[in-house]
Amino acid sequence: MTAQTTTPASTATQLPFAKAINAGLDAALAGDPKVLLMGEDIGPLGGVFRVTDGLQATYGEDRVVDTPLAESGIIGTAIGLALRGYRPVCEIQFDGFIFPGFDQITTQLAKMHYRSSGRLTVPVVIRVPYGGGIGAVEHHSESPEVLFAHTPGLRVVSPGSPQDAFVMIQEAIASPDPVLFFEPKGRYWEKGAVDLSTGPYASGGTSAQAPAEADAFDTLNKAVVARPGTDLTLVAYGATVATALKVAASAASEGTSIEVIDLRSISPLDTTTVVESVRRTHRCVVVHEAPTFLGSGAEIAARVTEQCFYELEAPVLRVGGFHTPYPVAKIEHEYLPGLDRVLDAVDRALAF
Amino acid sequence: MQSTQAPETTDDTPMQIVAPDGRRVTSERNAPYRARLAGLDDDDLRGFYRDMMLVRRFDTEATALQRQGELALYAPLLGQEAAQIGSGRALSPQDMAFPSYREHGVAYTRGVELPHLLQLFRGVDHGGWDSEAHRFHLYTLVIGSHTLHATGYAMGVQRDGLVGTGDTTQDTAVIAYFGDGATSQGDVSEALGFAAVNNAPVVLFCQNNQWAISVPTSKQSRVPLYRRGHGFGVPSVRVDGNDVLACYAATTEALERARTGGGPTFIEAVTYRMGAHTTSDDPTRYRTSAEEDYWRDRDPIDRLRILLRTEGLWDDEAEAALAVEADALGERVRTYVRGLGRPAASSMFDHVYATENSLVTEDRTWFADYEASFTDQGGAR
């Protein structure tokens, strides 16, 4: 059964992405005294994007911790806190600054459960504002998600809507596994409907009650059909979900019906939802901001090809960043997979 | 219990309580530390000697097992027995230790079965012991990483309200072990910074064994390592790492400060790795026999033996009884290691995640089918 995106209940509030994440963090902090936030400038400033705005005032300096400026230190001490029974949520200020913490994430955080034969869990969440389109300088617009998705032991997710952002951050915190939570910073100010009664903490739960079964973390495991369609499957996540929905709307005006899949999670990957969609539409285009070469699109193309070989009417096409460092802001919109480049790929797929 | 005063020292001479010739040293410098030994009786002193002898025997056996092809690799502790037993015996049951990968002596003081340490080196387990039960974390192979884990753990101890309560059965300290090479890693500096600004109850215990594989300490730092702590505002002390009583006293002092709310301490224990870095290493390529002789004359076990004999606490009969015990340990190590089986290949899919993960499930299923395909053809591979 394919998950379909649902409109939040009538009690929903219109919230921008950043506020939705803030509300999810607030719910988790309120729901479990073991949850704490740590990062640079997340206290009185509320983070450079204000995602943690007001939380230190509510929960105090011991639970919303302004740390020294040291990414490895933030993540390494978070691992220690998790070993002591806490649930730290680290904020990395920008995508390109995660690399000083890369060692701790890939050699320690990802491996602790495995190394201990399951005796130790390290429920650490690392929030990473990622992606471009905000006119920033070097190291402030990158999409390094695949570097982490390639590492067994880590979950790598990215919400595509404010509603998902609200629920997914709660599920990430409740998860006993480490989660890399990539926030599409270019969408921080975009509003969407959010039902503030959803998610493991907002609905009255605590981490202690969180079941260990994977099914308990729906939004971390299951892709969702963000828009149904019949002629082509457009796979996206994070910032590119909004782009994909615009493409689908634009194509619809020309009589083409595009189904948009919001992956939500890059690792694990819900291949089933993608494959079921492609079996209906027979064509597939994958969109992401990260460089195309060995990107998540390559994995999806390989899986779709393997499982839908006889049903495909066209090769799986990818639209992503180029094999260049993220370019300067004045030309970043030529680098990013925007409406026109995605439509071009859709046209090529349909022309086969 | 009052928080203890941090030692204000800029004396590069390692603090010593027993000289290499086994004589007790009396000085103004070590006076406060000598007082830390007041609680030790004769049995405790004999216990230190026994501990060091047993872990050395374990070390000898493990090295031999590697040479016989029974272990893929082994990291000897030869020469560092005093630093490890002295500091390890200073820990309270509730304290938590974060080792690197050579802390077999500390593991022993935490009740870890010594043979179990070899599962890692045999290649049957990435760990091999219950780190929570023993309050001794798993070995960490990436240099210095665990100093941050220890510091974070100590920040958790603070939040749990287990610092400075006055209840000595509850107040908790954390200790991290690392080498001289690790002090060059950013993580150790970051650990010092985080520990300092959080006043975390953590002791950063550096065993300066003079060599980071083949590179001497002089190529890691222009200043004595203990002085690194001063820049972070962390009380720091340099001790003779081959003097088990000095190591015990300095660590006891630092742990008590941590437990009582006095914050972190950096200890540099100046010792010497008498063996190779690991069994894959060849120290003859980078150091002289004269240097090794110099340190052999400062053997941590010899000096305590002389002291015990001088003070009438040890004799040939006790030595013979200990030799029997060491032989039994050696036999136990050999038997245990040779009896370790090969884990099921399918166990590689276990515990990648705490929750079920579709990617792992997919691979596990594929592998099971693949293995079964051989069975279908008339038997296992």
PDB file of C-alpha atoms in Angstrom, chain A residues 34 36 38 61-63 65 67-68 70-74 76-81 83-84 86 103-104 107-108 110 112-121 151-155 175-177 211-214 217 221 266-271 303, chain B residues 94 96 98 125-132 135 137-146 148-162 172 187 190-191 193-194 197-198 347-359 362:
ATOM      1  CA  LYS A  34      16.720  13.588  28.503  1.00  0.00           C
ATOM      2  CA  LEU A  36      18.901  18.407  24.939  1.00  0.00           C
ATOM      3  CA  MET A  38      23.671  21.636  21.506  1.00  0.00           C
ATOM      4  CA  GLU A  61      21.294  26.627  29.436  1.00  0.00           C
ATOM      5  CA  ASP A  62      21.781  22.995  30.436  1.00  0.00           C
ATOM      6  CA  ARG A  63      19.247  21.767  27.899  1.00  0.00           C
ATOM      7  CA  VAL A  65      23.591  24.444  25.163  1.00  0.00           C
ATOM      8  CA  THR A  67      28.854  25.073  22.744  1.00  0.00           C
ATOM      9  CA  PRO A  68      32.411  26.034  21.912  1.00  0.00           C
ATOM     10  CA  ALA A  70      34.054  22.979  17.443  1.00  0.00           C
ATOM     11  CA  GLU A  71      32.003  20.577  15.346  1.00  0.00           C
ATOM     12  CA  SER A  72      33.955  17.462  16.291  1.00  0.00           C
ATOM     13  CA  GLY A  73      33.631  18.516  19.913  1.00  0.00           C
ATOM     14  CA  ILE A  74      29.887  18.997  19.599  1.00  0.00           C
ATOM     15  CA  GLY A  76      31.896  13.763  20.144  1.00  0.00           C
ATOM     16  CA  THR A  77      30.489  15.059  23.410  1.00  0.00           C
ATOM     17  CA  ALA A  78      26.975  14.323  22.153  1.00  0.00           C
ATOM     18  CA  ILE A  79      28.057  10.705  21.728  1.00  0.00           C
ATOM     19  CA  GLY A  80      29.248  10.680  25.327  1.00  0.00           C
ATOM     20  CA  LEU A  81      25.989  12.217  26.518  1.00  0.00           C
ATOM     21  CA  LEU A  83      26.110   6.859  26.174  1.00  0.00           C
ATOM     22  CA  ARG A  84      25.018   8.331  29.496  1.00  0.00           C
ATOM     23  CA  TYR A  86      20.700  11.517  26.987  1.00  0.00           C
ATOM     24  CA  ASP A 103      35.218  11.566  11.711  1.00  0.00           C
ATOM     25  CA  GLN A 104      33.069  11.478  14.833  1.00  0.00           C
ATOM     26  CA  THR A 107      33.828   6.283  12.680  1.00  0.00           C
ATOM     27  CA  GLN A 108      32.156   6.672  16.071  1.00  0.00           C
ATOM     28  CA  ALA A 110      27.644   5.258  13.119  1.00  0.00           C
ATOM     29  CA  MET A 112      28.943   2.362  18.328  1.00  0.00           C
ATOM     30  CA  HIS A 113      25.873   0.119  18.238  1.00  0.00           C
ATOM     31  CA  TYR A 114      27.606  -2.352  15.927  1.00  0.00           C
ATOM     32  CA  ARG A 115      30.915  -2.251  17.812  1.00  0.00           C
ATOM     33  CA  SER A 116      29.120  -3.068  21.058  1.00  0.00           C
ATOM     34  CA  SER A 117      27.107  -5.934  19.528  1.00  0.00           C
ATOM     35  CA  GLY A 118      23.965  -3.978  20.239  1.00  0.00           C
ATOM     36  CA  ARG A 119      24.690  -3.250  23.910  1.00  0.00           C
ATOM     37  CA  LEU A 120      25.039   0.498  23.387  1.00  0.00           C
ATOM     38  CA  THR A 121      22.730   2.861  21.557  1.00  0.00           C
ATOM     39  CA  THR A 151      27.888   4.963   5.936  1.00  0.00           C
ATOM     40  CA  PRO A 152      26.009   2.025   7.480  1.00  0.00           C
ATOM     41  CA  GLY A 153      24.655   2.787  10.936  1.00  0.00           C
ATOM     42  CA  LEU A 154      23.352   6.261  10.122  1.00  0.00           C
ATOM     43  CA  ARG A 155      19.885   7.337   9.109  1.00  0.00           C
ATOM     44  CA  SER A 175      14.748   6.976  17.207  1.00  0.00           C
ATOM     45  CA  PRO A 176      17.369   4.922  19.050  1.00  0.00           C
ATOM     46  CA  ASP A 177      19.592   5.196  15.970  1.00  0.00           C
ATOM     47  CA  PRO A 211       8.974   1.458  20.489  1.00  0.00           C
ATOM     48  CA  ALA A 212      12.091   0.135  18.797  1.00  0.00           C
ATOM     49  CA  GLU A 213      10.216  -1.249  15.805  1.00  0.00           C
ATOM     50  CA  ALA A 214      10.961   0.476  12.556  1.00  0.00           C
ATOM     51  CA  PHE A 217       9.026   5.780  12.584  1.00  0.00           C
ATOM     52  CA  ASN A 221      11.156   4.970   6.715  1.00  0.00           C
ATOM     53  CA  ILE A 266      17.800   8.787   1.731  1.00  0.00           C
ATOM     54  CA  SER A 267      18.969   6.044   4.097  1.00  0.00           C
ATOM     55  CA  PRO A 268      17.130   3.776   4.420  1.00  0.00           C
ATOM     56  CA  LEU A 269      15.587   4.168   0.992  1.00  0.00           C
ATOM     57  CA  ASP A 270      11.951   3.255   0.453  1.00  0.00           C
ATOM     58  CA  THR A 271      12.486   1.555  -2.872  1.00  0.00           C
ATOM     59  CA  ARG A 303      17.274   0.075  -8.251  1.00  0.00           C
TER      60      ARG A 303
ATOM     61  CA  GLN B  94      30.793   4.024  39.807  1.00  0.00           C
ATOM     62  CA  MET B  96      33.606   5.391  34.062  1.00  0.00           C
ATOM     63  CA  PHE B  98      37.218   5.470  28.310  1.00  0.00           C
ATOM     64  CA  ASP B 125      34.288  -9.150  17.914  1.00  0.00           C
ATOM     65  CA  HIS B 126      34.739  -5.379  17.665  1.00  0.00           C
ATOM     66  CA  GLY B 127      34.446  -5.161  21.445  1.00  0.00           C
ATOM     67  CA  GLY B 128      34.212  -8.242  23.602  1.00  0.00           C
ATOM     68  CA  TRP B 129      32.962  -7.068  26.979  1.00  0.00           C
ATOM     69  CA  ASP B 130      29.971  -5.359  28.550  1.00  0.00           C
ATOM     70  CA  SER B 131      31.212  -1.795  28.857  1.00  0.00           C
ATOM     71  CA  GLU B 132      28.371  -0.621  31.087  1.00  0.00           C
ATOM     72  CA  ARG B 135      32.280   0.815  33.713  1.00  0.00           C
ATOM     73  CA  HIS B 137      34.120   1.563  27.605  1.00  0.00           C
ATOM     74  CA  LEU B 138      35.079  -0.345  24.483  1.00  0.00           C
ATOM     75  CA  TYR B 139      38.438   0.293  22.873  1.00  0.00           C
ATOM     76  CA  THR B 140      38.540   3.171  20.388  1.00  0.00           C
ATOM     77  CA  LEU B 141      40.976   2.831  17.524  1.00  0.00           C
ATOM     78  CA  VAL B 142      40.651   6.336  16.084  1.00  0.00           C
ATOM     79  CA  ILE B 143      43.206   8.327  18.036  1.00  0.00           C
ATOM     80  CA  GLY B 144      41.756  10.753  20.557  1.00  0.00           C
ATOM     81  CA  SER B 145      38.084  10.419  19.535  1.00  0.00           C
ATOM     82  CA  HIS B 146      37.043   8.958  22.856  1.00  0.00           C
ATOM     83  CA  LEU B 148      35.292  13.730  23.640  1.00  0.00           C
ATOM     84  CA  HIS B 149      33.038  10.792  24.476  1.00  0.00           C
ATOM     85  CA  ALA B 150      34.436  10.806  27.998  1.00  0.00           C
ATOM     86  CA  THR B 151      33.889  14.541  28.299  1.00  0.00           C
ATOM     87  CA  GLY B 152      30.315  14.267  27.018  1.00  0.00           C
ATOM     88  CA  TYR B 153      29.686  11.376  29.375  1.00  0.00           C
ATOM     89  CA  ALA B 154      30.991  13.536  32.219  1.00  0.00           C
ATOM     90  CA  MET B 155      28.603  16.317  31.153  1.00  0.00           C
ATOM     91  CA  GLY B 156      25.846  13.715  31.480  1.00  0.00           C
ATOM     92  CA  VAL B 157      27.067  12.812  34.960  1.00  0.00           C
ATOM     93  CA  GLN B 158      26.781  16.491  35.881  1.00  0.00           C
ATOM     94  CA  ARG B 159      23.236  16.654  34.572  1.00  0.00           C
ATOM     95  CA  ASP B 160      22.390  13.519  36.527  1.00  0.00           C
ATOM     96  CA  GLY B 161      23.333  15.419  39.692  1.00  0.00           C
ATOM     97  CA  LEU B 162      26.103  12.995  40.614  1.00  0.00           C
ATOM     98  CA  THR B 172      31.089  10.001  39.842  1.00  0.00           C
ATOM     99  CA  ASP B 187      39.753  16.096  19.387  1.00  0.00           C
ATOM    100  CA  GLU B 190      38.459  20.083  21.879  1.00  0.00           C
ATOM    101  CA  ALA B 191      37.961  17.726  24.810  1.00  0.00           C
ATOM    102  CA  GLY B 193      38.066  22.979  25.873  1.00  0.00           C
ATOM    103  CA  PHE B 194      34.682  21.354  26.440  1.00  0.00           C
ATOM    104  CA  VAL B 197      34.133  25.429  30.043  1.00  0.00           C
ATOM    105  CA  ASN B 198      31.689  22.861  31.418  1.00  0.00           C
ATOM    106  CA  SER B 347      26.162 -12.059  12.158  1.00  0.00           C
ATOM    107  CA  MET B 348      27.686  -9.221  10.146  1.00  0.00           C
ATOM    108  CA  PHE B 349      24.123  -8.022   9.583  1.00  0.00           C
ATOM    109  CA  ASP B 350      23.336  -7.887  13.299  1.00  0.00           C
ATOM    110  CA  HIS B 351      23.255  -4.612  15.223  1.00  0.00           C
ATOM    111  CA  VAL B 352      24.018  -2.270  12.335  1.00  0.00           C
ATOM    112  CA  TYR B 353      21.019  -0.322  13.576  1.00  0.00           C
ATOM    113  CA  ALA B 354      19.017  -0.501  16.785  1.00  0.00           C
ATOM    114  CA  THR B 355      15.865  -0.569  14.674  1.00  0.00           C
ATOM    115  CA  GLU B 356      15.167  -2.768  11.698  1.00  0.00           C
ATOM    116  CA  ASN B 357      16.514  -1.161   8.564  1.00  0.00           C
ATOM    117  CA  SER B 358      15.286  -2.103   5.098  1.00  0.00           C
ATOM    118  CA  LEU B 359      18.742  -1.798   3.528  1.00  0.00           C
ATOM    119  CA  GLU B 362      17.579  -6.605   2.021  1.00  0.00           C
TER     120      GLU B 362
END
